[in-house]
Short mmCIF file of C-alpha atoms in Angstrom, two decimals:
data_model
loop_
_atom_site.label_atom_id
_atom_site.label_comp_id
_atom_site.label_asym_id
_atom_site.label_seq_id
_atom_site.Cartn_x
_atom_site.Cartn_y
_atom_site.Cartn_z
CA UNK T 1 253.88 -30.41 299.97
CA UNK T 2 254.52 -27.68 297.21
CA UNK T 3 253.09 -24.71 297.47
CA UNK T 4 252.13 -24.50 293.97
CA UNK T 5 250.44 -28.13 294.10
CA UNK T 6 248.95 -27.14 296.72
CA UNK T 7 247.07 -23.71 295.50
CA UNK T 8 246.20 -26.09 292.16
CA UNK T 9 244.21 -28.21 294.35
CA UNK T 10 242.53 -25.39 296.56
CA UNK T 11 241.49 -23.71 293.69
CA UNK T 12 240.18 -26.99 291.59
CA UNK T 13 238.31 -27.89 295.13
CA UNK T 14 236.77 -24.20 294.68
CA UNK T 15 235.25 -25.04 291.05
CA UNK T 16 234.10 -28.46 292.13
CA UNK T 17 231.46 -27.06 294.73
CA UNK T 18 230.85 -29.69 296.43
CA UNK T 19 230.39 -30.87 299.81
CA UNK T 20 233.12 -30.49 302.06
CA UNK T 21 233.24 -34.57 302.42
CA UNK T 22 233.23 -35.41 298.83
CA UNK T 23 235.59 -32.59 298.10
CA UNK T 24 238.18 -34.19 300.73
CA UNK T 25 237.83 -37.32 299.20
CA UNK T 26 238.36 -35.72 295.64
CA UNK T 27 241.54 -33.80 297.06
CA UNK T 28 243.45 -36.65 298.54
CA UNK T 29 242.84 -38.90 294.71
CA UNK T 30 243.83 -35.37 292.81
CA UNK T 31 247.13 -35.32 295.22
CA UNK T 32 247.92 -38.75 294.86
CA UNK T 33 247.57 -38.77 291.44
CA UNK T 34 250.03 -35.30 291.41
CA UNK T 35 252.41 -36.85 293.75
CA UNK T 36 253.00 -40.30 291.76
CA UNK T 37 253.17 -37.90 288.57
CA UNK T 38 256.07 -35.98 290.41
CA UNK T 39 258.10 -39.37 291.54
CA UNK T 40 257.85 -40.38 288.12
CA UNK T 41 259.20 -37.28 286.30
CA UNK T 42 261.71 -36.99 288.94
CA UNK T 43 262.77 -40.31 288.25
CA UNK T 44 263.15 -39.24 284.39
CA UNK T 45 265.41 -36.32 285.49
CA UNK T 46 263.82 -33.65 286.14
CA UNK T 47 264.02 -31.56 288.84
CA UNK T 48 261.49 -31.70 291.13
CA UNK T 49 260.48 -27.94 290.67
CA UNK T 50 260.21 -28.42 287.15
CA UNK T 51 258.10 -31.77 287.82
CA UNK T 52 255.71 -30.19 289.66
CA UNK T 53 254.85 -27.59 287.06
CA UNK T 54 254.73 -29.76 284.36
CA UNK T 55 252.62 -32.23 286.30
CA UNK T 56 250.10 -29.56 286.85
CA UNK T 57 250.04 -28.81 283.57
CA UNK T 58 249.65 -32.51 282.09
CA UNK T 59 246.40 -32.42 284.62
CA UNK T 60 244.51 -29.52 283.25
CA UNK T 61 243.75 -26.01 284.37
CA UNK T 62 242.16 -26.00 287.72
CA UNK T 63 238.82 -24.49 286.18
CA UNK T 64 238.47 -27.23 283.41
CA UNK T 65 239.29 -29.70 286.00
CA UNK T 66 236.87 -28.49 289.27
CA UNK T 67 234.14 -27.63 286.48
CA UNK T 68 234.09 -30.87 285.10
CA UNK T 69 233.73 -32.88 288.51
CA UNK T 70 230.87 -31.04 289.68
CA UNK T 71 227.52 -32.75 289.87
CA UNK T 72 225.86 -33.60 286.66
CA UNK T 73 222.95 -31.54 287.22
CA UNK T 74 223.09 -30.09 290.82
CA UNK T 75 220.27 -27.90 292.15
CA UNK T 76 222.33 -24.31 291.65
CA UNK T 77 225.11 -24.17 289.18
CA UNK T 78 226.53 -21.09 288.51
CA UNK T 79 229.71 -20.79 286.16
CA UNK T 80 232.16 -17.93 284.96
CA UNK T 81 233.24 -20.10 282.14
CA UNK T 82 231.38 -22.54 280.17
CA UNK T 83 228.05 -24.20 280.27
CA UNK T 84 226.07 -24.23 283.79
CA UNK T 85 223.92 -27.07 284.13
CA UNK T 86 221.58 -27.43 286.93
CA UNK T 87 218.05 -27.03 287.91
CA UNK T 88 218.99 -22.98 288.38
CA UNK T 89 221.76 -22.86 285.79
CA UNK T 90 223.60 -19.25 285.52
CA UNK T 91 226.54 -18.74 283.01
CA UNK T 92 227.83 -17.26 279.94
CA UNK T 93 226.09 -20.21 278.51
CA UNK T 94 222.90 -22.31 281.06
CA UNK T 95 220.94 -24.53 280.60
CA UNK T 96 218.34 -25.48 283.14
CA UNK T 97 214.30 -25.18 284.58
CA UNK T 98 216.00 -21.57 285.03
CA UNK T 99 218.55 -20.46 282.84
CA UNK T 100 220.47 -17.47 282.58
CA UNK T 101 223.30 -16.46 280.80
CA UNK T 102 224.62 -15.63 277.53
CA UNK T 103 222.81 -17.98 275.99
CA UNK T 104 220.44 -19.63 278.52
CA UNK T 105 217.94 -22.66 277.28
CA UNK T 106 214.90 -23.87 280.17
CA UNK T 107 211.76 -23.43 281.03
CA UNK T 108 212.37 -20.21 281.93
CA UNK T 109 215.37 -18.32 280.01
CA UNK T 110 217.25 -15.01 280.59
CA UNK T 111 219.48 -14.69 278.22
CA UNK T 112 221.40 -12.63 275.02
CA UNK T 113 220.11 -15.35 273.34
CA UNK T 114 217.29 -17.64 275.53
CA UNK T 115 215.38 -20.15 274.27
CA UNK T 116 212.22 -21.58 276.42
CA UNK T 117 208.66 -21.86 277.27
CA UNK T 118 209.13 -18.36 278.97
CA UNK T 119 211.89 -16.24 277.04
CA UNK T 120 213.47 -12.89 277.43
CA UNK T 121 216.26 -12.08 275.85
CA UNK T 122 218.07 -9.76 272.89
CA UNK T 123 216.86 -13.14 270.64
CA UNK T 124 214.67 -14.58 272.55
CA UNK T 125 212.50 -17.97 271.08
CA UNK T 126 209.50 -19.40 273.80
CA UNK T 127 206.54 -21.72 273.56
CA UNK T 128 204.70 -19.41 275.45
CA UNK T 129 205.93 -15.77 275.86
CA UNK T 130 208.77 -14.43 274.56
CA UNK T 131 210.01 -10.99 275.22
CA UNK T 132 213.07 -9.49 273.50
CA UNK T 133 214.57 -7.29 270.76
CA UNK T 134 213.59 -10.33 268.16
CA UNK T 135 211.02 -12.41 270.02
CA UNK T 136 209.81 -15.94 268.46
CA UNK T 137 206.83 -17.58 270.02
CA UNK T 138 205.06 -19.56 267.64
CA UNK T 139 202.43 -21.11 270.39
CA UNK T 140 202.13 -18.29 272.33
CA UNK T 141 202.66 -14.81 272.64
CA UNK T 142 206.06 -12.83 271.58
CA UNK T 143 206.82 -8.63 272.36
CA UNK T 144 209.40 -7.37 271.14
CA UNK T 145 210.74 -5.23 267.90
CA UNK T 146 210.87 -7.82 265.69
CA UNK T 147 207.77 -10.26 267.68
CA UNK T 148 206.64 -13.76 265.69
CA UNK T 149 204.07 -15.74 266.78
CA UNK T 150 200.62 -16.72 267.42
CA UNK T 151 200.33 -13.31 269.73
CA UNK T 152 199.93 -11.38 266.57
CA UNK T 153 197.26 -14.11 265.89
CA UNK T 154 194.87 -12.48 268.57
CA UNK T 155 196.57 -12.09 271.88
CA UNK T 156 198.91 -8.77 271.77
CA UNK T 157 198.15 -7.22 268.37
CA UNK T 158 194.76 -6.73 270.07
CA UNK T 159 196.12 -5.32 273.04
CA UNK T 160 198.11 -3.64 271.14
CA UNK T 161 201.29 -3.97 273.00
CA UNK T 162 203.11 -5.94 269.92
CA UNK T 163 205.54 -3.85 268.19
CA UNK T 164 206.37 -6.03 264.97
CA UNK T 165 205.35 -8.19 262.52
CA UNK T 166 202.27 -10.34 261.98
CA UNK T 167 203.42 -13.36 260.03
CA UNK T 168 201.11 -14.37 257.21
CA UNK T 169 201.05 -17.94 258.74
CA UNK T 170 199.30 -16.77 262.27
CA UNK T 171 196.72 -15.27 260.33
CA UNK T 172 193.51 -17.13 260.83
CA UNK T 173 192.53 -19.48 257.96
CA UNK T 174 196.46 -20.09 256.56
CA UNK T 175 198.05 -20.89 260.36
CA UNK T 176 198.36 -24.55 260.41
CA UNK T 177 197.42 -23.86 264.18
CA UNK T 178 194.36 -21.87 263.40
CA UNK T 179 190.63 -23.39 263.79
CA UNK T 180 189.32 -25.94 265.97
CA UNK T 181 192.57 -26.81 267.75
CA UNK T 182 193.54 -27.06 271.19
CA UNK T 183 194.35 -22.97 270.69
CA UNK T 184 191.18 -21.55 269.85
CA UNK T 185 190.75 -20.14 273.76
CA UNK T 186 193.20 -17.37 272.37
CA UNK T 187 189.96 -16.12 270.63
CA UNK T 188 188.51 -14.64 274.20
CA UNK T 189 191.00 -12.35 273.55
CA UNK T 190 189.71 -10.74 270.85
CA UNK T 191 187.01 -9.31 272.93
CA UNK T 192 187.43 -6.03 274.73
CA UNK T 193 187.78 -8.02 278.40
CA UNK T 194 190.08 -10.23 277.03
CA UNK T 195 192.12 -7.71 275.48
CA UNK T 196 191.70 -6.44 279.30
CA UNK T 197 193.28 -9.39 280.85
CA UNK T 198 195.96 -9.82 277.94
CA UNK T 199 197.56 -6.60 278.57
CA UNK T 200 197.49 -6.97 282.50
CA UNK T 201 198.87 -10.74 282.11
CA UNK T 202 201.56 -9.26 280.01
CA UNK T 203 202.51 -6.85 282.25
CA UNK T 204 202.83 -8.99 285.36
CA UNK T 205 204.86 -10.78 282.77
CA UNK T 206 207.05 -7.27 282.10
CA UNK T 207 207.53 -7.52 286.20
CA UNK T 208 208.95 -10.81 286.27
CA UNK T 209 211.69 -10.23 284.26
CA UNK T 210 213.50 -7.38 286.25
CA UNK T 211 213.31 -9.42 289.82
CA UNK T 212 214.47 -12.81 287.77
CA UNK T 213 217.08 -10.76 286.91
CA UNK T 214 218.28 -8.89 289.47
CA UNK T 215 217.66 -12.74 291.70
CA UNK T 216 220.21 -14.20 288.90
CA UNK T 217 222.85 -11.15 288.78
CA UNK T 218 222.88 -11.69 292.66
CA UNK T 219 223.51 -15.50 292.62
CA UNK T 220 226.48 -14.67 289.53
CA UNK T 221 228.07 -12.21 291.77
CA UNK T 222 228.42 -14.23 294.90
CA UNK T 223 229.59 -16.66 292.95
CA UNK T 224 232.44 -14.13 291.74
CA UNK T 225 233.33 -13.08 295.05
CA UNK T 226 233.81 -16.27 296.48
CA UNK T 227 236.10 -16.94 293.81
CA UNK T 228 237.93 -13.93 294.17
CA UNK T 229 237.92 -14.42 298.00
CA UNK T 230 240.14 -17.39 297.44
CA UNK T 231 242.27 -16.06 294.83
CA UNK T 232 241.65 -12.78 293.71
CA UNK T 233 243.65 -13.50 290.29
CA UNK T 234 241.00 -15.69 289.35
CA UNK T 235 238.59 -13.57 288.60
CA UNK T 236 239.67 -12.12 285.07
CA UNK S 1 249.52 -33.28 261.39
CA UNK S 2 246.24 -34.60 262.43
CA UNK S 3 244.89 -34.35 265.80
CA UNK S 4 242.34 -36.54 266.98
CA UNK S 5 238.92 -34.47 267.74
CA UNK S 6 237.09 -34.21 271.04
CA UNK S 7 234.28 -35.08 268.74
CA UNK S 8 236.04 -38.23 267.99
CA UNK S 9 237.15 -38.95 271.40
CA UNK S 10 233.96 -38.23 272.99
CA UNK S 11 231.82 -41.76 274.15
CA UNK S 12 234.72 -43.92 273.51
CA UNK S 13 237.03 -42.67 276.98
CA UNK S 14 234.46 -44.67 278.91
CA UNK S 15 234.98 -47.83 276.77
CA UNK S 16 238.93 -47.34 277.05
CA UNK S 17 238.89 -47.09 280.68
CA UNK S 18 236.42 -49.95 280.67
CA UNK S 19 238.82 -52.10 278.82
CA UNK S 20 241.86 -51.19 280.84
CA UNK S 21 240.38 -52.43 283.90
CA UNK S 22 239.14 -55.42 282.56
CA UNK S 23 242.83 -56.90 283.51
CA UNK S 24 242.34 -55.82 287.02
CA UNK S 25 241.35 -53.16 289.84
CA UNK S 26 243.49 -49.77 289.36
CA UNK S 27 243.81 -46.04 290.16
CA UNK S 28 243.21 -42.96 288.24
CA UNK S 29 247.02 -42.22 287.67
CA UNK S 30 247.83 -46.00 286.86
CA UNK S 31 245.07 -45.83 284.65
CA UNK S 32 246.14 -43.14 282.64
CA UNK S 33 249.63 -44.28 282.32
CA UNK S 34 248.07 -48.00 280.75
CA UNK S 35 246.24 -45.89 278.42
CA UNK S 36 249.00 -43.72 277.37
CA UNK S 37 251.08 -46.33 276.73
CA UNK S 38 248.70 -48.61 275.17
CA UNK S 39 247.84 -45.96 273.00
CA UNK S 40 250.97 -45.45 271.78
CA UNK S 41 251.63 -41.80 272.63
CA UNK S 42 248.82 -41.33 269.56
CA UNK S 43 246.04 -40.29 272.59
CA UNK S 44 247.54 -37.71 275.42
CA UNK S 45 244.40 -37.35 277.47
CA UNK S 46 244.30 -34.26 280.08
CA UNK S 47 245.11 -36.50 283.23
CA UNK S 48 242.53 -34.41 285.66
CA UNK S 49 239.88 -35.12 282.68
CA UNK S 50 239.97 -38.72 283.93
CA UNK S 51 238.33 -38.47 287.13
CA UNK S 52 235.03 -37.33 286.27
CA UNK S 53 234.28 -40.25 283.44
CA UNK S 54 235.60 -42.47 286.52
CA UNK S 55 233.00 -40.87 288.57
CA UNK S 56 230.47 -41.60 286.32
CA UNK S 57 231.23 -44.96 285.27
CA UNK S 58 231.21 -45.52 289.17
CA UNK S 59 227.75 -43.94 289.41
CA UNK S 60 225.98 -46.15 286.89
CA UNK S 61 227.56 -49.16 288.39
CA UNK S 62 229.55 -50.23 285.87
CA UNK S 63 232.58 -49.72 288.48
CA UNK S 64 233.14 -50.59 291.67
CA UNK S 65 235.43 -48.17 293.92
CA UNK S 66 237.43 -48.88 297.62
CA UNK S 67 240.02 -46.67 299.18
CA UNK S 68 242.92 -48.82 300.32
CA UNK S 69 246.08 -48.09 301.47
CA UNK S 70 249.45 -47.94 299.39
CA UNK S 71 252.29 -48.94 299.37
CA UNK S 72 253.80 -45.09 300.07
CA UNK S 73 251.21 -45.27 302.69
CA UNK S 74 248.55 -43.13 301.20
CA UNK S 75 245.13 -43.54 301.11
CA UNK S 76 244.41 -44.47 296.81
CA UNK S 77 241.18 -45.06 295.14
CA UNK S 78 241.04 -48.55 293.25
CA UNK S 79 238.54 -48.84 290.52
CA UNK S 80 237.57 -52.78 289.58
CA UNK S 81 235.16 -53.45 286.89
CA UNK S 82 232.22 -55.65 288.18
CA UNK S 83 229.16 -57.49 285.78
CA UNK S 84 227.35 -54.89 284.63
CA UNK S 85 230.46 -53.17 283.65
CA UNK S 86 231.82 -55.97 281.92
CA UNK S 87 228.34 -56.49 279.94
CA UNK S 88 228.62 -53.01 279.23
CA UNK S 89 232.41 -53.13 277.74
CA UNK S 90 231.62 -56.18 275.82
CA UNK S 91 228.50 -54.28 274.08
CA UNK S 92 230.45 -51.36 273.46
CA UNK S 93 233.59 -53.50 271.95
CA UNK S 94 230.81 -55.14 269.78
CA UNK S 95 229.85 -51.57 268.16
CA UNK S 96 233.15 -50.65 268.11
CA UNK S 97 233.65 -53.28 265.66
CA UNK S 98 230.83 -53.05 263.58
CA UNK S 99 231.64 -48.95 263.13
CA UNK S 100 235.43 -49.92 262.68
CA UNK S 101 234.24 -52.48 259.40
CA UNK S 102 232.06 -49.97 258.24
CA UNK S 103 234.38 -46.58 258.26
CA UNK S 104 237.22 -49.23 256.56
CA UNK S 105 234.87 -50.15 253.85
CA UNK S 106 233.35 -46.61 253.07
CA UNK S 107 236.25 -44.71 253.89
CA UNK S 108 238.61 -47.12 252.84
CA UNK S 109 242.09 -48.13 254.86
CA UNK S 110 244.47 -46.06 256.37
CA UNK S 111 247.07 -47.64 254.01
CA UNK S 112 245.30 -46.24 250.96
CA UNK S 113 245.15 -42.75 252.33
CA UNK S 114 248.00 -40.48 250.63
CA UNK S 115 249.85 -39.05 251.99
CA UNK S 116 250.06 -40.58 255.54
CA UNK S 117 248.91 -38.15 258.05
CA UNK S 118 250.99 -38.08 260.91
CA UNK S 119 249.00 -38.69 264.63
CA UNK S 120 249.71 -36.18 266.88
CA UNK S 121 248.09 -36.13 270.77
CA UNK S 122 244.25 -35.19 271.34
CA UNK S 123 243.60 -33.48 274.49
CA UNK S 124 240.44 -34.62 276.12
#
């Protein structure tokens, strides 16, 4: 077989991720499909070098291709391109319970821009907590430069770890969420213990963020290597 | 020239592979090669971009898949469209229809579009 067909495939096998049986199985449809592809340009007169490039080409770049045959949403997915789906998604763009990337969306999201219950990120917009440059949280608690949300209600302007803005609608008596709803346990933390417990919760919250991190950037850059193990030019 | 969209092309691949095996079991390059040339040359899909809706389709059971071997004495793939596929074409051909009588009437017919924009190949 061509060489070139043949580094095509390795390297689409080497986005797919997948097991070793259903990536054999994916392999030998991808050649046949390539091989008939060949026959029939050959048989339109073109030489057979020429057919196999232009084959290759008419099937799509071996990222596009591998990416797009992996599992819908697998338990890891980590891409260098694109958007990672998966129940630990890492990209330049996730989504997942765990996402991380340049723009990450999940439960959890590590982003430039992350959007989740639990945010941190350069824009980051959360439920719950939010942490970032400009940090949205209007349920729960946001830190950050710019921080929005019901934190500057009673949670972290007490504490006095918010560095921001207190929006006039999570001020008590105009907040649509102020009163006798399901919120009004944020009021314990108006009192000195509260406060207390605030600052500590937020700071075990502070913690999280550097191991997430450095957890993600290590599952990113094994990914890189073994792409560059197979073929160094792929890694840009 | 126009190009047709992703946007445009996106939910309808299924239905189109859907109809081109309701004439009978096939494989992913044979399939292609019906749709091309059904298609007219108007819809160029990326060949590799095939696979995966195959996948799919074979996942929700709308297709049924068996390796057999061909005639060059490979081992090939053969999709064949079983009930719930065929339901599922039919319902999809019905909406198709209903959209298609709706965009003519609102948007009116290609015929009264000036001046004639010429189709080129979308890329899936």
């Amino acid at each position: 077989m061509s060489r070139a067909l043949q580094k095509y495939l390795d390297q689409v096998i080497l986005y797919t991720n997948r097991k070793e049986e259903d990536a054999a199985k994916i392999r030998v449809e991808l050649e046949d499909h390539l091989r008939q592809k060949i026959t029939d340009l050959q048989t339109q007169g073109l030489p057979r070098e020429d057919a196999i490039f232009q084959a290759i080409e008419d099937h799509g770049t071996a990222r596009t291709v591998g990416y797009s045959l992996r599992k819908g949403f697998a338990l890891l997915d980590v891409r260098t391109q694109g958007t990672a789906r998966g129940f630990i998604a890492i990209g330049p763009r996730a989504i997942g319970i765990i996402a991380f990337g340049n723009v990450a969306v999940g439960l959890f999201a590590f982003g430039n821009f992350a959007f989740g219950t639990l945010a941190f990120g350069a824009l980051a917009i959360a439920g719950l907590l939010s942490l970032g440059g400009i940090s949205l949280a209007p349920l729960g608690a946001a830190v950050g430069l710019a921080a929005v949300g019901r934190g500057a209600y009673g949670m972290i302007a007490c504490g006095g770890l918010a560095v921001g803005l207190r929006v006039p609608w999570a001020i008590d008596g105009v907040s649509v969420l102020n009163g006798d709803n399901g919120l009004q346990f944020l009021q314990h933390f108006r009192t000195h213990e509260g406060t207390v417990a605030l600052i500590a919760i937020t700071l075990s919250f502070f913690l999280i963020f550097p191991i997430m991190n450095g957890i993600m950037c290590s599952l990113k850059r094994n990914e890189y290597l073994r792409i560059e193990k197979a073929d160094p030019k792929l890694v840009e | 020239m126009t190009r047709l969209s992703k946007q445009t092309l996106d939910g309808n691949v299924e239905t189109l592979i859907l109809a081109i095996l309701e004439a009978g079991p096939s494989y992913g390059y044979a399939i292609v090669k019906e749709l091309n040339q059904r298609a007219d040359g108007i819809l160029q899909l990326g060949e590799g971009t095939i696979y995966p809706v195959l996948y799919r389709l074979e996942d929700k059971k709308l297709l049924a898949a068996k390796w057999r071997l061909a005639e060059n004495g490979r081992q090939r793939k053969y999709y064949r469209l079983i009930s719930k596929g065929r339901k599922a074409l039919a319902a999809n051909r019905r909406q198709w229809q209903i959209l298609s009588t709706v965009m003519r009437k609102v948007v009116g017919s290609a015929e009264k579009l000036s001046p004639q924009p010429k189709l080129k190949g979308a890329m899936l």
